[in-house]
Every structure is written in C-alpha cells, then in structure tokens.
Coordinates of C-alpha atoms in Angstrom, one line a residue:
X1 CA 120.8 110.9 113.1
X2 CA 120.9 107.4 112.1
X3 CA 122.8 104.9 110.0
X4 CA 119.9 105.0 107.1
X5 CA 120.5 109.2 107.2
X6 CA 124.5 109.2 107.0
X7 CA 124.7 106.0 104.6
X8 CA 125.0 106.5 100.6
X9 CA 122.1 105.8 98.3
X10 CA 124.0 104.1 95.9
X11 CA 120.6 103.0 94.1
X12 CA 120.1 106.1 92.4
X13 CA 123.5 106.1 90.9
X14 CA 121.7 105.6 87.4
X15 CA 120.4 108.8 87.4
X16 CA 123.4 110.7 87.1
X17 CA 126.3 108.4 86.1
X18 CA 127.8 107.9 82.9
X19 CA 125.7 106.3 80.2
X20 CA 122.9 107.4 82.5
X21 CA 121.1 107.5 79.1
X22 CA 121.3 103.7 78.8
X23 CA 120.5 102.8 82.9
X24 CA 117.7 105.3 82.7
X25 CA 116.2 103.8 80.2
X26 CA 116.6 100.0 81.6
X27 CA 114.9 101.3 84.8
X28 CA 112.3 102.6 83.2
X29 CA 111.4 99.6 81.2
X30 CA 111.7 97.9 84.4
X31 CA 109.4 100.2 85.9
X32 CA 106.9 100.0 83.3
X33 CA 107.0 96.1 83.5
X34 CA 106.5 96.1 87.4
X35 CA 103.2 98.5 86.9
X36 CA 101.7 95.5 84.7
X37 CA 103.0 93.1 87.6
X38 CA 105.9 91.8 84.8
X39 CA 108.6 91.6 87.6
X40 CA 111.3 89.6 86.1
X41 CA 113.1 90.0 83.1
X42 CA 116.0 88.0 81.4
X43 CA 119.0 90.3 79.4
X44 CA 117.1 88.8 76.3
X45 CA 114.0 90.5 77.4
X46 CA 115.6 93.8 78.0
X47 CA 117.9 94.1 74.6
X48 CA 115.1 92.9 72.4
X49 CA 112.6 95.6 73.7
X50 CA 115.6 98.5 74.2
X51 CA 116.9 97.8 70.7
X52 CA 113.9 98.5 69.2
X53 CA 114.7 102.5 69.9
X54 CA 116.8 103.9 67.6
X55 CA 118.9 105.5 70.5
X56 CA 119.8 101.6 71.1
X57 CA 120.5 100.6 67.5
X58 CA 124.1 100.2 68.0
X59 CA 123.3 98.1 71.7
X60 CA 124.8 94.6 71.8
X61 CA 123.7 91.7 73.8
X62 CA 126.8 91.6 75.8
X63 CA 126.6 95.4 76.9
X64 CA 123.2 95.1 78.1
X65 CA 124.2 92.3 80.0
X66 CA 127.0 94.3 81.6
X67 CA 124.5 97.6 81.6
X68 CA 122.9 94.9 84.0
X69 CA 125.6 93.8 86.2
X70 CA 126.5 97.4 87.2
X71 CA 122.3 97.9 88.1
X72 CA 122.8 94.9 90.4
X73 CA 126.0 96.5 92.0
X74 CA 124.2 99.4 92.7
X75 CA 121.4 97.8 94.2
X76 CA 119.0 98.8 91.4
X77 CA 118.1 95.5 90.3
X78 CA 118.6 92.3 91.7
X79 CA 119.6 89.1 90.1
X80 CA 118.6 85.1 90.5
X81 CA 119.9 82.6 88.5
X82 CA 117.6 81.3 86.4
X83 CA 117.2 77.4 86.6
X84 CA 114.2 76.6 84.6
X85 CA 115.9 75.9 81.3
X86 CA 119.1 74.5 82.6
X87 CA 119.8 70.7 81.3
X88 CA 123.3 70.3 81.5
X89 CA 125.9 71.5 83.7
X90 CA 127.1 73.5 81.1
X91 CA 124.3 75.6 80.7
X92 CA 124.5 75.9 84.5
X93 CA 127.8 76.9 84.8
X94 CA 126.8 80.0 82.3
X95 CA 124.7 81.1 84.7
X96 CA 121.5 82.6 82.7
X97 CA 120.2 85.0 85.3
X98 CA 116.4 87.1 85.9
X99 CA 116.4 90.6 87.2
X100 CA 114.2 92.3 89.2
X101 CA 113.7 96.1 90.8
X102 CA 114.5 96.6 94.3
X103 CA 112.7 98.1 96.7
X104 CA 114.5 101.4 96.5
X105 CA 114.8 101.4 92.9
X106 CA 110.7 100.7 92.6
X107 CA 110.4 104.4 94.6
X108 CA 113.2 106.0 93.1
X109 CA 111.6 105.4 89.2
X110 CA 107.8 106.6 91.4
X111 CA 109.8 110.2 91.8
X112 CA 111.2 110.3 88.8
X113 CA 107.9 109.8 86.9
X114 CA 106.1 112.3 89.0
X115 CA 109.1 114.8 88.6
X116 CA 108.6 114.5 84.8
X117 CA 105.0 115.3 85.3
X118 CA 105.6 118.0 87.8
X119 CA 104.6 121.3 85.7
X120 CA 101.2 119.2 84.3
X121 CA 100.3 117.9 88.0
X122 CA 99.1 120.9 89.9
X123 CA 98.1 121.5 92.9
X124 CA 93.8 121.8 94.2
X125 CA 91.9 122.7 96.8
X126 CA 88.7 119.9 96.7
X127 CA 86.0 120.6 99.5
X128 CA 85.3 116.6 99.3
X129 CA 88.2 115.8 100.9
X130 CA 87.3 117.5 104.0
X131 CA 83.6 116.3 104.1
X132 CA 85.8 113.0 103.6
X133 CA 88.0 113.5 106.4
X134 CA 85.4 114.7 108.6
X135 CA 83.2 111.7 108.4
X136 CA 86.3 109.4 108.9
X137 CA 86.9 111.2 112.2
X138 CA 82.6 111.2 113.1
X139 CA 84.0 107.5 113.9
X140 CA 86.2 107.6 115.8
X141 CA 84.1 106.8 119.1
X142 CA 83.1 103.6 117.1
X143 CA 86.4 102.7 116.1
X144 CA 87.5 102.4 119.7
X145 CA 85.6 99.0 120.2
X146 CA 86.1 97.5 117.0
X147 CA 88.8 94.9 116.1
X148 CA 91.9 95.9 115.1
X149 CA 91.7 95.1 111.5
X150 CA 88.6 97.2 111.2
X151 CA 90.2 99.7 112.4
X152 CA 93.3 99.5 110.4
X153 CA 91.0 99.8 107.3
X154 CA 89.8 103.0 108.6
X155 CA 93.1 104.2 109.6
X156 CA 94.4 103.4 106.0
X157 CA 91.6 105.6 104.7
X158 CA 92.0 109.2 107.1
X159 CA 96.2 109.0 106.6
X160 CA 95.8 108.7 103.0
X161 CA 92.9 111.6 103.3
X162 CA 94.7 114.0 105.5
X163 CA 98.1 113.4 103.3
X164 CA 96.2 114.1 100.1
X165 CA 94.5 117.2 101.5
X166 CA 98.2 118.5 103.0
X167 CA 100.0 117.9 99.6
X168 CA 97.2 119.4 97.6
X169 CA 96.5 122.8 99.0
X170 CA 100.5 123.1 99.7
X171 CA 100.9 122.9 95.8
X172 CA 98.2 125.1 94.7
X173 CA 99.3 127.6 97.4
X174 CA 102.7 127.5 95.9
X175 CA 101.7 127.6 92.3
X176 CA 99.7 130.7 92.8
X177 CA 103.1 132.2 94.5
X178 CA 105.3 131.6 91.8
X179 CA 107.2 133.9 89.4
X180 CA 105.1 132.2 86.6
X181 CA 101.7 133.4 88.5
X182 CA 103.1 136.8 88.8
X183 CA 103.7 137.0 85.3
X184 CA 100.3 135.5 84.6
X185 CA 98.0 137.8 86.6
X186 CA 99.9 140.9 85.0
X187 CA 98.6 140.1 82.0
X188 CA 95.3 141.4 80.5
X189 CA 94.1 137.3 79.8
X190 CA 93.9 137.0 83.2
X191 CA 91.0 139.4 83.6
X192 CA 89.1 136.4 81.9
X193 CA 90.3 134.3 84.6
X194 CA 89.6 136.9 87.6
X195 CA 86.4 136.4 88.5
X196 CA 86.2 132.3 87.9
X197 CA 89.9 131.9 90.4
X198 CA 87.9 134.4 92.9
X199 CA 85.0 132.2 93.2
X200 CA 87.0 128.7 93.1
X201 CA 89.0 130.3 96.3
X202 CA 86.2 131.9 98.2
X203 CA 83.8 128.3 97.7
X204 CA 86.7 126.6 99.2
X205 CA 86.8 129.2 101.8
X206 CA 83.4 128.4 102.8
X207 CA 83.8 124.6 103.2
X208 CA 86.9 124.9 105.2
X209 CA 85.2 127.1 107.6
X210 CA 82.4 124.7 107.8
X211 CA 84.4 121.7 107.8
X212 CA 87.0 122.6 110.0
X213 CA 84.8 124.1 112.5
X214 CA 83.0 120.6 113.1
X215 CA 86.7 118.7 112.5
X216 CA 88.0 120.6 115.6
X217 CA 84.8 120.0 118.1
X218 CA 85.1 115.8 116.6
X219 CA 88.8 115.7 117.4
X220 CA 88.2 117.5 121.1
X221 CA 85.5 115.0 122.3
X222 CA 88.3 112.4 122.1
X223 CA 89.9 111.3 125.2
X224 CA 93.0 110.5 126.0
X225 CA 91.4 106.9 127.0
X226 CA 90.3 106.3 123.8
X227 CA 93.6 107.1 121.7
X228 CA 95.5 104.9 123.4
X229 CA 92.9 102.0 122.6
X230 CA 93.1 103.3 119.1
X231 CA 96.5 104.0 118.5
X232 CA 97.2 100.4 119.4
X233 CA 95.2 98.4 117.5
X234 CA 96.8 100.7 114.3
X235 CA 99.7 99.3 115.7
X236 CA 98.6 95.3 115.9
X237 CA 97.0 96.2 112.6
X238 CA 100.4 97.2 111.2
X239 CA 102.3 94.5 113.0
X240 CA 100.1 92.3 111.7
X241 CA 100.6 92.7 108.2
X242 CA 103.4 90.1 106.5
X243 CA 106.6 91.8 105.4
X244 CA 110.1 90.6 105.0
X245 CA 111.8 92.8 107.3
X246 CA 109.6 91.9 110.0
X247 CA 113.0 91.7 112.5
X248 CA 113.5 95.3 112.0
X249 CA 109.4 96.6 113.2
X250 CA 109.4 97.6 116.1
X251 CA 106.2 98.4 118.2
X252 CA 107.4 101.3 119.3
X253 CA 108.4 102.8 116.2
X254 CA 105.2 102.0 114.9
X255 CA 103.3 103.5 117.4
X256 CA 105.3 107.1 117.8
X257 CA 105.0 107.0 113.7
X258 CA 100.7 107.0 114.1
X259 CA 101.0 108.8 117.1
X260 CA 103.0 111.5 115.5
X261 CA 100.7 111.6 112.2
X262 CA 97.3 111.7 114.6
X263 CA 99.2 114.7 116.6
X264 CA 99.8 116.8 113.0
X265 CA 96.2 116.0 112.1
X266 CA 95.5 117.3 115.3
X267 CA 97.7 121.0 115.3
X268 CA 95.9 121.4 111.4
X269 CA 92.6 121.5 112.9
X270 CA 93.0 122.7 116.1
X271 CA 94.7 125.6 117.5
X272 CA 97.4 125.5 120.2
X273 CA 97.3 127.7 123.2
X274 CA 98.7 131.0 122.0
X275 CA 99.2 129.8 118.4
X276 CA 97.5 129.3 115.3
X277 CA 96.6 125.9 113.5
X278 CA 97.1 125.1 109.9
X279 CA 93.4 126.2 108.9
X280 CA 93.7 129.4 110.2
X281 CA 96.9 129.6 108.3
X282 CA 95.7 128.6 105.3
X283 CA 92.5 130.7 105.5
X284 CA 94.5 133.6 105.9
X285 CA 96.6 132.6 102.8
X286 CA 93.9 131.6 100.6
X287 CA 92.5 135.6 101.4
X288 CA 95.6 137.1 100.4
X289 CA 95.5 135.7 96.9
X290 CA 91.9 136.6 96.5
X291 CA 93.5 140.4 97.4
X292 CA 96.3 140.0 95.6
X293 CA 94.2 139.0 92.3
X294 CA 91.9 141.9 92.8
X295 CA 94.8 144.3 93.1
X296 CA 96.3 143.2 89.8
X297 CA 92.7 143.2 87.9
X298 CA 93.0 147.1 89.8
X299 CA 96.1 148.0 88.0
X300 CA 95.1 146.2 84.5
X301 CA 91.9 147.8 84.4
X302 CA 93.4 151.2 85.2
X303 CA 96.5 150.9 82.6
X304 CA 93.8 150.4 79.7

C-alpha cells in the first residue's frame, strides 16, 4: 500500500461525469492531435474542429472554454498562458491560454481506444515470437560485457517480447473460453472451422515444445554472476535516460522492477521444484481445446 494506490484518480473524471459526452469528445481530439505530435491547442482550435459535429452545433466559444477549465482541474489537460500574440497589457491581462494532455490523461485515452477495439482485437498464438525471444536470450552471455546502453537496447527488445507473447496467448486462451465460443463450436459452421483451429493449435504446440525446451536450457546456463552484471547495467541504462521526475527514480526500484520481470520470464520457462511453469500450463490448456473441439464436432456429427 502506497499513497499512488489509496489516492483518487481524478484524471479520469471525464469518463463518467456529467456532459461526459462533451469531455470525451475534447480528449479524444486531444488524443488524436498528440498521435500526429499536435500537442497544444488554443479553445479556438478546439471549438472550431468540435463544432463541426452536429452533436456540437449548439457549442459556444465560452462553454468550450469552461468545458476546458474543468479538464485542467481534473488534471486532464494542462494549461500555459499563451504569450506569443500578446502586445498590450490588455491582451495580457485576458490571459489567452494553450492546453495540453497530461501524462495520465495520454494513457487513460490509450485504454479507452483499445477498449473500444476490444471485441475486433483478439488474441494469437505466433510461433515467431518465441524464435524471437529465444534468440534474444542466446545473448545473454554476450550481453554481460557489453556497455550498458547496448544492453538496454536489447533489454527493451526481450520485455517488449515476453509481454507481447504473455498478453497474446492469455487472450486467445480466453476467447476460446468464452460463452460466445461455446455457442460458436455448437453450431454446425464450425465443422468448417474444425479441422483449420485444430491444426493452428497443434503447429503452435510444436514450436512451444521446441522453443521452450531450448528457452529453459539458455536461461539455466546463466549464473547468478552474470545477472547481477546484467541487471545493472538495465538499471544505468534506465537511470540514464532524461525524464522529468528524475527525483523520484530510485535505483532500487529500478532494479527489483527488471529483476522481478527477469524472475517471471524465468517461472514461464522453467519449472520450479515441485511446480509447474507457465508452458506446461499452457500446453496443457492449448490440449484441452483441441479435445474440447473434437468433442463438439462428436456431438454435431452425431445429431445430423
């Protein structure tokens, strides 16, 4: 428990309040605007582009300027007065300002996108990525005497690897356990489907066998020595990159964070004493849907 866990989000406020309509759809264009590295935006910018919608066609200046103000008190959006026109100290008294996403907003809009692509983003099982991860690992012995910025460039690579490989078979394993795939292999369509699911699962059965097999006997050559060379030049690497809460990295953090990631890469590929690693686990899985499909194919095939 920490003060980030017990303290209130108020950025994502927008998403539910009153007139959500109107501070979804500001955040959104914000959103869009950061992706083509548009960061700031005047209320000008903002109402001319919202009122376009027809949703908007009764929108005023004045309450997109307030729409704003209540983004910024939120912590949404952030505001800077904006000099660059200012001639007279009138026009700076009148404060013209610029807004810009926060941090927090900037990932709250990421889920929100991907939640509204959720039922067209599904979940695979790709065989590259383990070929992938397997090579990245082959280097490890290398890795140990190189700088620590070539080594954060191959750290980068395996996290983003392993992550990938985690989220996507956790998906597909869950799509295929779903009321909808229930419903779906009871019908007589999926007999099209059978054969062409069975082979997709038992390929990637294969090259997880393979793969793993050689992933384990790469991560248990390791030694001890040579993680703790490794895991701190990740560290310097990380420490080493420019950020503006630099005050509040510590080296320790950093370090039990790749330690911890290196450690779950670990207990996926390699078995515990008296327990079984994520492969296993997923191997076993993967073999109950193959049974599962071929009991349902049974019972169509014996109802026609």
């Amino acid at each position: 428990m920490n003060t980030k866990l017990t303290k209130p989000i108020t950025e994502t406020k927008y998403l539910s309040a009153d007139n959500a309509w109107r501070y979804r759809s500001i955040m959104r264009l914000f959103y869009v605007h950061s992706q083509r590295f548009t960061h700031w935006l005047s209320k000008e910018d903002v109402f001319e582009e919202l009122s376009r919608e027809e949703a908007f066609s009764e929108y005023t200046l004045e309450l997109c300027r307030q729409d704003l103000d209540v983004l910024v008190s939120w912590g949404s959006l952030s505001a800077v007065q904006d000099t660059a026109k200012v001639s007279t100290y009138q026009q700076f008294m009148n404060k013209q300002f610029r807004y810009q996403m926060t941090e927090y907003a900037i990932e709250i809009e990421r889920l929100t996108v991907r939640l509204e692509n959720l039922f067209f983003e599904h979940g695979s099982l790709e065989p590259t990525l383990l070929e992938r991860i397997k090579n990245q690992i082959g280097e490890m012995h290398r890795m140990a005497g190189e700088d620590y910025k070539s080594i954060g460039g191959w750290w980068s690579g395996l996290a983003s690897d392993f992550q990938r490989l985690n989220q996507n078979y956790q998906d597909y394993i869950r799509d295929w356990n779903s009321v909808k795939a229930e419903e779906m292999m009871k019908s007589r369509s999926f007999l099209l489907q059978k054969e062409k699911l069975v082979d997709y699962l038992r390929h990637f059965i294969k090259e997880l066998q393979v793969h793993s097999y050689e992933i384990e006997g790469l991560l248990k050559k390791i030694s001890p020595d040579e993680k703790v060379v490794i895991f701190q030049k990740i560290t310097d690497y990380e420490k080493d990159i420019p950020r503006i809460d630099m005050e509040l990295v510590q080296d320790e953090s950093i370090l039990e964070n790749i330690r911890a990631k290196y450690e779950s890469m670990e207990s996926f590929f390699c078995p515990a004493p008296g327990r079984f690693s994520e492969v296993e686990r997923i191997l076993e899985i993967t073999n109950e849907i193959i049974r599962k499909i071929t009991r349902y194919a049974v019972v169509i095939l014996d109802a026609a």
